[in-house]
């Protein structure tokens, strides 16, 4: 197998793994938000501070997706 082919396969695999990890983390965070379970997320990522910041970022992103009350009233 050519080195170029091996490198291409490796990059594609790394990209797929990174995408899967990101999707998995998003699922974990959204589940923690829905269930109000920061503790379980903190256990999984071994840091309550990081878990709380991840949930806060998730909430900010999802709040910005929703129209504000002022926009809805107009």
PDB file of C-alpha atoms in Angstrom:
ATOM      1  CA  UNK A   1       0.000   0.000   0.000  1.00  0.00           C
ATOM      2  CA  UNK A   2       1.320   3.448  -0.873  1.00  0.00           C
ATOM      3  CA  UNK A   3       2.213   5.794   1.964  1.00  0.00           C
ATOM      4  CA  UNK A   4      -0.201   8.402   0.540  1.00  0.00           C
ATOM      5  CA  UNK A   5      -3.050   5.898   0.793  1.00  0.00           C
ATOM      6  CA  UNK A   6      -2.141   5.010   4.363  1.00  0.00           C
ATOM      7  CA  UNK A   7      -1.977   8.703   5.322  1.00  0.00           C
ATOM      8  CA  UNK A   8      -5.337   9.393   3.674  1.00  0.00           C
ATOM      9  CA  UNK A   9      -6.996   6.482   5.492  1.00  0.00           C
ATOM     10  CA  UNK A  10      -5.421   7.609   8.779  1.00  0.00           C
ATOM     11  CA  UNK A  11      -6.656  11.197   8.368  1.00  0.00           C
ATOM     12  CA  UNK A  12     -10.154  10.007   7.488  1.00  0.00           C
ATOM     13  CA  UNK A  13     -10.190   7.682  10.512  1.00  0.00           C
ATOM     14  CA  UNK A  14      -8.958  10.464  12.828  1.00  0.00           C
ATOM     15  CA  UNK A  15     -11.620  12.822  11.467  1.00  0.00           C
ATOM     16  CA  UNK A  16     -14.327  10.195  11.986  1.00  0.00           C
ATOM     17  CA  UNK A  17     -13.125   9.533  15.526  1.00  0.00           C
ATOM     18  CA  UNK A  18     -13.077  13.256  16.354  1.00  0.00           C
ATOM     19  CA  UNK A  19     -16.576  13.688  14.919  1.00  0.00           C
ATOM     20  CA  UNK A  20     -17.855  10.696  16.897  1.00  0.00           C
ATOM     21  CA  UNK A  21     -16.270  12.019  20.097  1.00  0.00           C
ATOM     22  CA  UNK A  22     -17.834  15.441  19.547  1.00  0.00           C
ATOM     23  CA  UNK A  23     -21.251  13.905  18.859  1.00  0.00           C
ATOM     24  CA  UNK A  24     -20.933  11.666  21.917  1.00  0.00           C
ATOM     25  CA  UNK A  25     -20.033  14.626  24.121  1.00  0.00           C
ATOM     26  CA  UNK A  26     -22.995  16.605  22.773  1.00  0.00           C
ATOM     27  CA  UNK A  27     -25.290  13.680  23.589  1.00  0.00           C
ATOM     28  CA  UNK A  28     -23.835  13.434  27.107  1.00  0.00           C
ATOM     29  CA  UNK A  29     -24.234  17.168  27.711  1.00  0.00           C
ATOM     30  CA  UNK A  30     -27.792  17.333  26.353  1.00  0.00           C
ATOM     31  CA  UNK A  31     -28.717  14.310  28.453  1.00  0.00           C
ATOM     32  CA  UNK A  32     -27.232  15.933  31.562  1.00  0.00           C
ATOM     33  CA  UNK A  33     -29.171  19.129  30.832  1.00  0.00           C
ATOM     34  CA  UNK A  34     -32.470  17.282  30.339  1.00  0.00           C
ATOM     35  CA  UNK A  35     -31.967  15.165  33.448  1.00  0.00           C
ATOM     36  CA  UNK A  36     -30.404  17.908  35.570  1.00  0.00           C
ATOM     37  CA  UNK A  37     -27.530  15.525  36.283  1.00  0.00           C
ATOM     38  CA  UNK A  38     -24.274  17.464  36.330  1.00  0.00           C
ATOM     39  CA  UNK A  39     -22.778  14.915  38.725  1.00  0.00           C
ATOM     40  CA  UNK A  40     -22.882  12.031  36.243  1.00  0.00           C
ATOM     41  CA  UNK A  41     -21.351  14.170  33.493  1.00  0.00           C
ATOM     42  CA  UNK A  42     -18.675  15.327  35.949  1.00  0.00           C
ATOM     43  CA  UNK A  43     -17.848  11.686  36.731  1.00  0.00           C
ATOM     44  CA  UNK A  44     -17.508  10.860  33.049  1.00  0.00           C
ATOM     45  CA  UNK A  45     -15.164  13.739  32.275  1.00  0.00           C
ATOM     46  CA  UNK A  46     -13.548  13.704  35.728  1.00  0.00           C
ATOM     47  CA  UNK A  47     -14.181  17.368  36.451  1.00  0.00           C
ATOM     48  CA  UNK A  48     -17.262  19.070  37.865  1.00  0.00           C
ATOM     49  CA  UNK A  49     -15.967  22.500  36.788  1.00  0.00           C
ATOM     50  CA  UNK A  50     -15.567  21.380  33.168  1.00  0.00           C
ATOM     51  CA  UNK A  51     -18.982  19.701  33.269  1.00  0.00           C
ATOM     52  CA  UNK A  52     -20.649  22.863  34.552  1.00  0.00           C
ATOM     53  CA  UNK A  53     -18.904  25.010  31.931  1.00  0.00           C
ATOM     54  CA  UNK A  54     -19.866  22.555  29.173  1.00  0.00           C
ATOM     55  CA  UNK A  55     -23.506  22.653  30.253  1.00  0.00           C
ATOM     56  CA  UNK A  56     -23.456  26.460  30.481  1.00  0.00           C
ATOM     57  CA  UNK A  57     -22.028  26.686  26.957  1.00  0.00           C
ATOM     58  CA  UNK A  58     -24.618  24.202  25.705  1.00  0.00           C
ATOM     59  CA  UNK A  59     -27.415  26.243  27.273  1.00  0.00           C
ATOM     60  CA  UNK A  60     -26.105  29.501  25.762  1.00  0.00           C
ATOM     61  CA  UNK A  61     -25.937  27.940  22.306  1.00  0.00           C
ATOM     62  CA  UNK A  62     -29.427  26.490  22.520  1.00  0.00           C
ATOM     63  CA  UNK A  63     -30.917  29.662  23.932  1.00  0.00           C
ATOM     64  CA  UNK A  64     -29.475  31.610  21.009  1.00  0.00           C
ATOM     65  CA  UNK A  65     -31.200  29.177  18.613  1.00  0.00           C
ATOM     66  CA  UNK A  66     -34.599  30.059  20.053  1.00  0.00           C
ATOM     67  CA  UNK A  67     -36.248  33.371  19.146  1.00  0.00           C
ATOM     68  CA  UNK A  68     -36.264  35.824  22.007  1.00  0.00           C
ATOM     69  CA  UNK A  69     -39.527  36.898  23.631  1.00  0.00           C
ATOM     70  CA  UNK A  70     -39.170  40.298  21.985  1.00  0.00           C
ATOM     71  CA  UNK A  71     -38.761  38.726  18.535  1.00  0.00           C
ATOM     72  CA  UNK A  72     -41.739  36.443  19.125  1.00  0.00           C
ATOM     73  CA  UNK A  73     -43.936  39.393  20.179  1.00  0.00           C
ATOM     74  CA  UNK A  74     -43.167  41.425  17.063  1.00  0.00           C
TER      75      UNK A  74
END
